[in-house]
PDB file of C-alpha atoms in Angstrom:
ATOM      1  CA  UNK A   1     191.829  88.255  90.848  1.00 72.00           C
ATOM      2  CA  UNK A   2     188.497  88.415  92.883  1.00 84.00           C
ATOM      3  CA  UNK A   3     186.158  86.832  91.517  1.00 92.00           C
ATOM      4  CA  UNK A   4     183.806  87.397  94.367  1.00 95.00           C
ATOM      5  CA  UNK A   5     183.446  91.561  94.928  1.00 95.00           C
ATOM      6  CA  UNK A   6     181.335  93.306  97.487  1.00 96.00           C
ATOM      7  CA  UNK A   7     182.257  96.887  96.994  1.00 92.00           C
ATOM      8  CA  UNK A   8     181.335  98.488  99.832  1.00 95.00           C
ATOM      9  CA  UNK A   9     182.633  97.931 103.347  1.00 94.00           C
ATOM     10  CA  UNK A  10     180.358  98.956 105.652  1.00 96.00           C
ATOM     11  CA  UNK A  11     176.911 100.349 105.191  1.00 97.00           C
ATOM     12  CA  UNK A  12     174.548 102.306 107.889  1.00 98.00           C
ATOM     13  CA  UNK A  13     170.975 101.863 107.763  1.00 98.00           C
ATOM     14  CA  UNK A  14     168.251 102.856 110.067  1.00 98.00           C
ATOM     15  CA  UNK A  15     166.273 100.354 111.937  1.00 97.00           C
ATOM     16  CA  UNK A  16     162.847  99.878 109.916  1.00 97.00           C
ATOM     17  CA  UNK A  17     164.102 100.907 106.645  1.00 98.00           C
ATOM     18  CA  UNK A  18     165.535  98.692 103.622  1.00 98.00           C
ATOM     19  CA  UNK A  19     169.053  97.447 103.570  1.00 98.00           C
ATOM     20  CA  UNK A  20     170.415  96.371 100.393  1.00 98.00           C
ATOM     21  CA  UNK A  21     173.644  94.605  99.844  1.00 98.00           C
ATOM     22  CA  UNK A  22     175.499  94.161  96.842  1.00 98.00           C
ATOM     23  CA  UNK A  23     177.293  91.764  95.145  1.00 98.00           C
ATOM     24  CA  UNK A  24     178.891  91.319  92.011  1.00 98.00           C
ATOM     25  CA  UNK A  25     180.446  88.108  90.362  1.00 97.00           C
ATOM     26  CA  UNK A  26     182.522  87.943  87.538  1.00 96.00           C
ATOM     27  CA  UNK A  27     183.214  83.894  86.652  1.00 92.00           C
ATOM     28  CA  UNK A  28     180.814  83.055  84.287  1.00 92.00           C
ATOM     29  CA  UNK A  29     180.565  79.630  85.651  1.00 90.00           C
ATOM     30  CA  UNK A  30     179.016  80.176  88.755  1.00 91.00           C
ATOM     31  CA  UNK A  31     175.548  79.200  89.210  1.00 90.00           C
ATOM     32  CA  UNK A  32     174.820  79.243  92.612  1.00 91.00           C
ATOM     33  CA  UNK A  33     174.841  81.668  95.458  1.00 94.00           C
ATOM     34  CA  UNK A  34     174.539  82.192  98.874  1.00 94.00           C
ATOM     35  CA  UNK A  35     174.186  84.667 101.538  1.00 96.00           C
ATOM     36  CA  UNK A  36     175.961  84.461 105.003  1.00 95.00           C
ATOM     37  CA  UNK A  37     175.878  86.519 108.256  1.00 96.00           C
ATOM     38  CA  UNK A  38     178.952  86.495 110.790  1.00 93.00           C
ATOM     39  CA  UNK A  39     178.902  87.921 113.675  1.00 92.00           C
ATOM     40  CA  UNK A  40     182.179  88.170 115.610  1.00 87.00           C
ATOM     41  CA  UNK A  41     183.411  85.209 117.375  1.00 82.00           C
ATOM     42  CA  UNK A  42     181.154  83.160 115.260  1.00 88.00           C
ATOM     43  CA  UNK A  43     181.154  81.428 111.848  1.00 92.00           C
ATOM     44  CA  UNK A  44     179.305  82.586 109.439  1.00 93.00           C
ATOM     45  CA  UNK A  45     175.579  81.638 109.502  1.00 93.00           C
ATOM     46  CA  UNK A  46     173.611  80.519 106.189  1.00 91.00           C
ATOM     47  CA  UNK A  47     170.736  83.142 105.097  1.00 95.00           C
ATOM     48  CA  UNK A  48     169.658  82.583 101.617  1.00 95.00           C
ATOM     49  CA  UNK A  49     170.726  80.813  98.046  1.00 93.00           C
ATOM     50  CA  UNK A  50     169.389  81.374  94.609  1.00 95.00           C
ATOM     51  CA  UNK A  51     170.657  79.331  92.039  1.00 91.00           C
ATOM     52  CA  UNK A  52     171.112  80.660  88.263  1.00 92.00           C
ATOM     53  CA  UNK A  53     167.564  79.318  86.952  1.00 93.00           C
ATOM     54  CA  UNK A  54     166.111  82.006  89.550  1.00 94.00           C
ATOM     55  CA  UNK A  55     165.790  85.570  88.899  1.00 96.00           C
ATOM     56  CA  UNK A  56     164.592  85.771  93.151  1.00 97.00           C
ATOM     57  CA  UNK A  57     164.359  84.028  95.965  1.00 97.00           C
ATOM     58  CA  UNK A  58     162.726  85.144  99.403  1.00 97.00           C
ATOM     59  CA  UNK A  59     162.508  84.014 102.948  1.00 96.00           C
ATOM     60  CA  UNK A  60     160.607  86.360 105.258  1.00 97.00           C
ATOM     61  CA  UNK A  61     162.308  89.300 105.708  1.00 98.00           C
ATOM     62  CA  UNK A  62     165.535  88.552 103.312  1.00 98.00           C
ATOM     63  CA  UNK A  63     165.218  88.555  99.471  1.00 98.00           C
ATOM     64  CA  UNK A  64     167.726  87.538  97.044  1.00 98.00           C
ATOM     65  CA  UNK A  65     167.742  88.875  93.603  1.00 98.00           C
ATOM     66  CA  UNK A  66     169.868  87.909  90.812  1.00 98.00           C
ATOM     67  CA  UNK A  67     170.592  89.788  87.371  1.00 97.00           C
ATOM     68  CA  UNK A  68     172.417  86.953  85.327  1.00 96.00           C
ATOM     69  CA  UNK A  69     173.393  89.203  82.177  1.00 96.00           C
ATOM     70  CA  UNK A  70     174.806  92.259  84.826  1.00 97.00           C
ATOM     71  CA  UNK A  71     176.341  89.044  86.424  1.00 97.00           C
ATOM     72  CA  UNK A  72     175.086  91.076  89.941  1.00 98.00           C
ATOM     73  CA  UNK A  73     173.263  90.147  92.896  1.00 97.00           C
ATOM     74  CA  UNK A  74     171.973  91.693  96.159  1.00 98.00           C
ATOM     75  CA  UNK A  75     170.154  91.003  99.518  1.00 98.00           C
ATOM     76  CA  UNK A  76     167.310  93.230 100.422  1.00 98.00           C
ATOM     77  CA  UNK A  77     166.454  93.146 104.148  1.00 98.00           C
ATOM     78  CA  UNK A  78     163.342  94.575 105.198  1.00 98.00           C
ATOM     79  CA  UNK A  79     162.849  95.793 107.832  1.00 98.00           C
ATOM     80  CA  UNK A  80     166.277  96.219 109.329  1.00 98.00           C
ATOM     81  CA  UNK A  81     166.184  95.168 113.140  1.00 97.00           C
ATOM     82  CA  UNK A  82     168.867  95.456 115.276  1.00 96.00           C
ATOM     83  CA  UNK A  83     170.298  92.085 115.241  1.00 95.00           C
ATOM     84  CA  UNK A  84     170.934  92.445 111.786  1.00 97.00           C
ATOM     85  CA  UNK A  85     173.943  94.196 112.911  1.00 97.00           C
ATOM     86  CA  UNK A  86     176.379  92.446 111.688  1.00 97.00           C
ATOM     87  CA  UNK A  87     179.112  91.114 108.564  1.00 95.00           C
ATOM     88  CA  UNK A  88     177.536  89.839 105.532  1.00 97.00           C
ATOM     89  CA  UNK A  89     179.047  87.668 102.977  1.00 96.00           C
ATOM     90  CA  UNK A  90     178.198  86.938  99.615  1.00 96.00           C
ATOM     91  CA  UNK A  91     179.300  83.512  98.112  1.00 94.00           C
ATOM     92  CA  UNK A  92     178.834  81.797  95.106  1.00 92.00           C
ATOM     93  CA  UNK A  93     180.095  78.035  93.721  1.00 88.00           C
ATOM     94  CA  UNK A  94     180.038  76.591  90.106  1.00 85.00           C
ATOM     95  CA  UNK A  95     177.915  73.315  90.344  1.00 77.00           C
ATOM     96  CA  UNK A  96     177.510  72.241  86.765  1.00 73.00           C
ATOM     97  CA  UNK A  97     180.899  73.075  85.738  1.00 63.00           C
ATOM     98  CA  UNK A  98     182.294  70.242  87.912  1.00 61.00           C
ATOM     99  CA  UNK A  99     185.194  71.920  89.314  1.00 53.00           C
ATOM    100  CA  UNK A 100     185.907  72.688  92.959  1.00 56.00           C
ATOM    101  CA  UNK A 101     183.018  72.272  95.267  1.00 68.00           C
ATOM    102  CA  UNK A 102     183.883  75.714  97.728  1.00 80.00           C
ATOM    103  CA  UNK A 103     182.604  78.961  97.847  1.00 86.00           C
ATOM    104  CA  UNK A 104     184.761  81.561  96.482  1.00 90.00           C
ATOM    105  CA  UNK A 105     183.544  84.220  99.155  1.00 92.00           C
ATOM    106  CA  UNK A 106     183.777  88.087  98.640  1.00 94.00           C
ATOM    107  CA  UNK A 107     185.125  90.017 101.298  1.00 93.00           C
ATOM    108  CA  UNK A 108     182.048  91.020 103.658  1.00 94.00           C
ATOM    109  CA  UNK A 109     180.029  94.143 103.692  1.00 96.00           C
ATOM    110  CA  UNK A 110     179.677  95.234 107.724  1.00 96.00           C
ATOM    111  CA  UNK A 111     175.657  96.006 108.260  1.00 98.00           C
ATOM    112  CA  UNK A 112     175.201  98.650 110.808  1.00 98.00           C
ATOM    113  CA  UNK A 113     171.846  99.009 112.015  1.00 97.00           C
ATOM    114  CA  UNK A 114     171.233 102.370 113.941  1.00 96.00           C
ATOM    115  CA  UNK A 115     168.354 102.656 116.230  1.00 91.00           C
TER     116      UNK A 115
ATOM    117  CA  UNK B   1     174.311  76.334 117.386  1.00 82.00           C
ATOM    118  CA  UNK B   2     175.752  74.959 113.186  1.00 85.00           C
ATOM    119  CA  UNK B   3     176.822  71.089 114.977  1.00 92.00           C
ATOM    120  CA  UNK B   4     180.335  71.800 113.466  1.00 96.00           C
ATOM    121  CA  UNK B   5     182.682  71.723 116.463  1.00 97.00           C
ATOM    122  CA  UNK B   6     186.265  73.020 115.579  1.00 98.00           C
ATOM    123  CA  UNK B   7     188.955  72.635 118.336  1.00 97.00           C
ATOM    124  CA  UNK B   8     191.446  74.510 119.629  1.00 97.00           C
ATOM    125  CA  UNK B   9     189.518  78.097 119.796  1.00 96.00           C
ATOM    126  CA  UNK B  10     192.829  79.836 119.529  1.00 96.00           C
ATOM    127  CA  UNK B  11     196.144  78.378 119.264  1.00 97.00           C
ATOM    128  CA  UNK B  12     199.725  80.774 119.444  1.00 97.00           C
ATOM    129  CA  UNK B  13     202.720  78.811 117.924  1.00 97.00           C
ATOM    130  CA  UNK B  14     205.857  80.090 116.663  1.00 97.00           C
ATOM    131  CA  UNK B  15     207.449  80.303 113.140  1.00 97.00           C
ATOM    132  CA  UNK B  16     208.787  77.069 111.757  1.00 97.00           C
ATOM    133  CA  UNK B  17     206.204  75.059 113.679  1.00 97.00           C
ATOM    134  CA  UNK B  18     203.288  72.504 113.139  1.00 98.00           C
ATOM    135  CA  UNK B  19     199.828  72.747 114.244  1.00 98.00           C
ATOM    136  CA  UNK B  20     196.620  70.142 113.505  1.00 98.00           C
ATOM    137  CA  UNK B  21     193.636  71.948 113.574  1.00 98.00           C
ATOM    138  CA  UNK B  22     190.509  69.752 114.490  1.00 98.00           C
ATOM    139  CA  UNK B  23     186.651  69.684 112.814  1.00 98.00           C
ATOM    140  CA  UNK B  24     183.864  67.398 113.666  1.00 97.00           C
ATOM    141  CA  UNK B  25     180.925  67.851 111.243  1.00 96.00           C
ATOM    142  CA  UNK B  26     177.154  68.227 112.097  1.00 94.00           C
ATOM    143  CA  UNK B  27     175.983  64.878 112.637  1.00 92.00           C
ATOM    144  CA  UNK B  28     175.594  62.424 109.014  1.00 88.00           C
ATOM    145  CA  UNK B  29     177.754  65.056 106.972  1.00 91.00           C
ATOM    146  CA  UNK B  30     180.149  63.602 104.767  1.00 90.00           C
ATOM    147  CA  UNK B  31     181.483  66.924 103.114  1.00 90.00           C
ATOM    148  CA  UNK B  32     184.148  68.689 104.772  1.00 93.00           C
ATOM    149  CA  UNK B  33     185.270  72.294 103.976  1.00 93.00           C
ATOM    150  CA  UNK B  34     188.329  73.791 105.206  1.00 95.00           C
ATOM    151  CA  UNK B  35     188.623  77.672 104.895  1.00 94.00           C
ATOM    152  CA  UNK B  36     191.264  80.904 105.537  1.00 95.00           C
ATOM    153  CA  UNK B  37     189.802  84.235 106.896  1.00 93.00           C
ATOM    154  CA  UNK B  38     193.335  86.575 106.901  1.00 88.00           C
ATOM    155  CA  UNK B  39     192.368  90.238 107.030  1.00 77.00           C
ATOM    156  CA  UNK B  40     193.012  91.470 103.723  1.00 71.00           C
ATOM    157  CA  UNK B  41     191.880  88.251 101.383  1.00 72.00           C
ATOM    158  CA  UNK B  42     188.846  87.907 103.282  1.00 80.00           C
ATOM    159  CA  UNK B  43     187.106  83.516 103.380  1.00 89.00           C
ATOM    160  CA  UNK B  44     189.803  81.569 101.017  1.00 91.00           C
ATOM    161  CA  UNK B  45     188.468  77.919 100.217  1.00 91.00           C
ATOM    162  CA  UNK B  46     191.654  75.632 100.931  1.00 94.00           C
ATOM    163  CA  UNK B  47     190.501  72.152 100.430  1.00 93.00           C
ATOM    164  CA  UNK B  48     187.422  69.728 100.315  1.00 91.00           C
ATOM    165  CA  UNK B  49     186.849  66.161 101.380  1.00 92.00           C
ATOM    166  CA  UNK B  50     184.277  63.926 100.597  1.00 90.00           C
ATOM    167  CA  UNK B  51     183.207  60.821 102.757  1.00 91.00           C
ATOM    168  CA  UNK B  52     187.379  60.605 103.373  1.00 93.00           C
ATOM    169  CA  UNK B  53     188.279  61.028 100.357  1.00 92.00           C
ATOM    170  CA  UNK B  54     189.733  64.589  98.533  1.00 92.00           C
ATOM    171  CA  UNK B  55     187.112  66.186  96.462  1.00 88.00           C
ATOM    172  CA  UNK B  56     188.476  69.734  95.530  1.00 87.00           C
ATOM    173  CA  UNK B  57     191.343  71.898  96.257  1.00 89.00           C
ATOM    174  CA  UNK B  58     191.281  75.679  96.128  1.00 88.00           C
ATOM    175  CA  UNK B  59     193.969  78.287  97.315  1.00 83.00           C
ATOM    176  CA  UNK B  60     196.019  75.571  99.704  1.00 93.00           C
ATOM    177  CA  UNK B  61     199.550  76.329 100.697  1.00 95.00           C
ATOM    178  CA  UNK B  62     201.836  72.443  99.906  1.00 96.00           C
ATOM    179  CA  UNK B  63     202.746  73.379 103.384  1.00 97.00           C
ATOM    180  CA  UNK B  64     199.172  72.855 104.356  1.00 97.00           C
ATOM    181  CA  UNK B  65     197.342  69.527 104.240  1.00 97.00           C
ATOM    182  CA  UNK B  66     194.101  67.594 105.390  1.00 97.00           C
ATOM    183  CA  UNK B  67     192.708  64.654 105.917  1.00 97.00           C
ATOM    184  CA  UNK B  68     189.110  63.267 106.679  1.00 97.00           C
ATOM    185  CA  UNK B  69     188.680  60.180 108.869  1.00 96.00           C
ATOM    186  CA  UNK B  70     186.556  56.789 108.686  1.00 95.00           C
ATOM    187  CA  UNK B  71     184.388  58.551 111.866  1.00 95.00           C
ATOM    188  CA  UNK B  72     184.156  61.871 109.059  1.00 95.00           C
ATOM    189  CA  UNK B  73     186.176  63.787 111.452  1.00 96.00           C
ATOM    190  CA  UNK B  74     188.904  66.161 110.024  1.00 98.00           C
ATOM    191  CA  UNK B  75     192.151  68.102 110.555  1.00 98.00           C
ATOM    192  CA  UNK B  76     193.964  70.085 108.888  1.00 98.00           C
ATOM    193  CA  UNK B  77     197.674  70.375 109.143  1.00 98.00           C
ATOM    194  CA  UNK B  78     199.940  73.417 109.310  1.00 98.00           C
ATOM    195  CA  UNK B  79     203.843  73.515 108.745  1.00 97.00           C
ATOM    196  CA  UNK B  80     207.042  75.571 108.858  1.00 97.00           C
ATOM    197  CA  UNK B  81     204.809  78.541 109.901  1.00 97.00           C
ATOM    198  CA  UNK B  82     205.132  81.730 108.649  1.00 97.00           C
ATOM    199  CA  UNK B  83     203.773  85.289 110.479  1.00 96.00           C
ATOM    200  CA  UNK B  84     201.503  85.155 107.287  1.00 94.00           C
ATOM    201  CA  UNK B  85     199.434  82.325 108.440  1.00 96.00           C
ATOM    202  CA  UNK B  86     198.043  83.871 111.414  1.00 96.00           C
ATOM    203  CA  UNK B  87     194.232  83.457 110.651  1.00 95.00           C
ATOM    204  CA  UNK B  88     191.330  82.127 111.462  1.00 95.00           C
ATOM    205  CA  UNK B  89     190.555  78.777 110.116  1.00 97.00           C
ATOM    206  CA  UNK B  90     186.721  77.651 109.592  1.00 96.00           C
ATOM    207  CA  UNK B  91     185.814  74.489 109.227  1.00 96.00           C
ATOM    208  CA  UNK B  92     182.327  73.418 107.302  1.00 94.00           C
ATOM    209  CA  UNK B  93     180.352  70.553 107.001  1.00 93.00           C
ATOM    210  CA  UNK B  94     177.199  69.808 104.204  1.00 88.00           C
ATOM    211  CA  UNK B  95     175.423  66.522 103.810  1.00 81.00           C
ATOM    212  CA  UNK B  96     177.006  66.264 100.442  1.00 68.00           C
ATOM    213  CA  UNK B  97     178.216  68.790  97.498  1.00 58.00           C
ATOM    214  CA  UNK B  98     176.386  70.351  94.466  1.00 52.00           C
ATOM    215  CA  UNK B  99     173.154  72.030  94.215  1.00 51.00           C
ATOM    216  CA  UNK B 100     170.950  73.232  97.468  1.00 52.00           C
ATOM    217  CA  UNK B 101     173.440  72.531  99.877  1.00 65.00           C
ATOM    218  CA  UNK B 102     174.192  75.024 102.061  1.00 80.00           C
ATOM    219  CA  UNK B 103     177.501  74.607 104.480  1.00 86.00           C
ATOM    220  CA  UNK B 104     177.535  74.907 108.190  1.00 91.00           C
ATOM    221  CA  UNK B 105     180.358  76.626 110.183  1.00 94.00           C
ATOM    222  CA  UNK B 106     182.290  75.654 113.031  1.00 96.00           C
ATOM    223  CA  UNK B 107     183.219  78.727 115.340  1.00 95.00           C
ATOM    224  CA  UNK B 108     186.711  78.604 114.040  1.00 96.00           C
ATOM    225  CA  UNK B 109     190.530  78.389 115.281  1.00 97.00           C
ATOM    226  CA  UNK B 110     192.017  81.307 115.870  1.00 96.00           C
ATOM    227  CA  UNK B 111     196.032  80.808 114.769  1.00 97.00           C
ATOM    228  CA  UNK B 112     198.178  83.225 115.883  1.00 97.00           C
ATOM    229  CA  UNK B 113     202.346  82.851 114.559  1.00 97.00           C
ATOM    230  CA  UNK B 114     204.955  84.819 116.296  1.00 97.00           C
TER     231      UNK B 114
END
């Protein structure tokens, strides 16, 4: 059962314009979530958190917003640049409930920037 | 650069075999995060430790285990392999669990099981 569900595999965008990636959670528990970027080769590379008390969170060019009662989040970058080519991963982790500290990741969403 | 420094890169073992897989944390971490990337389940947490001492468990195989050391340095053990555990294994550090803190990544360890 995933928990953790980023829909869509891959998605194209054109260099300058909005990307927006999805994310959608379905443990009630979680209350904090996180962002990363992976390129290939690498490990994945913090972005951005919001925890549950915030409905947004940015950080120059990457905002995170979060829709508790759709129990949905999604990372708006703007503008796209090249180098955001790459895989994105959404995470999120339970802290007040105590239980295990990891990240229950989804699967990625590949970001394609075209030029 | 994250500071987490996972050794071997890549490591090519046969079934029924044991590997140790290596992690130093960024410098004055004391929370270590093991993790599977396989190519259909996508970044499975296996297990936590905390300042040497087991915090959390997720999706770990009892074929798998860990440990953390007094110098916070980590491995995690592999066992009668299977083709299924080829992955690769990442490796995380944070200063300490619960709210605002992010993990760093080590670049990984490739395992490859013929």
């Amino acid at each position: 059962d995933q928990q953790v569900k980023q829909n869509s595999p891959s998605l194209s965008v054109q260099e300058g314009r909005i990307s927006i990636l999805n994310c959608d959670y379905t443990n009630s528990m979680f209350d904090y979530f996180l962002w990363y970027k992976k390129y290939p080769a690498e490990g994945p590379t913090f972005l951005i958190s919001i925890s549950s008390i915030k409905d947004k969170n940015e950080d120059g060019r990457f905002t995170v917003f979060l829709n508790k009662s759709a129990k949905h989040l999604s990372l708006h970058i703007v503008p796209s640049q090249p180098g955001d080519s790459a895989v994105y991963f959404c995470a999120a982790k339970s802290v007040s409930g105590g239980g295990a500290d990891g990240l229950t990741f989804g699967k990625g969403t590949h970001l394609i920037i075209q030029p | 650069d994250s500071g987490v420094t996972q050794t071997p890169k890549h490591l090519i073992t046969a079934t029924g075999q044991r590997v140790t897989l290596r992690c130093s944390p960024r410098s004055g971490d004391l929370s270590v995060y093991w993790y599977q990337q396989s190519l259909d389940q996508g970044l499975q947490f296996l297990i936590q430790y905390y300042n040497g001492e087991e915090r959390a468990k997720g999706n770990i195989l009892e074929r798998f285990s860990a440990q953390q050391f007094p110098d916070l340095h980590s491995e995690l053990n592999l066992s009668s392999l299977e083709l299924g555990d080829s992955a690769l294994y990442f490796c995380a550090s944070s200063a300490k669990g619960g709210w605002n803190t992010e993990a760093f990544f080590g670049q990984g360890t490739r395992l490859t099981v013929v």
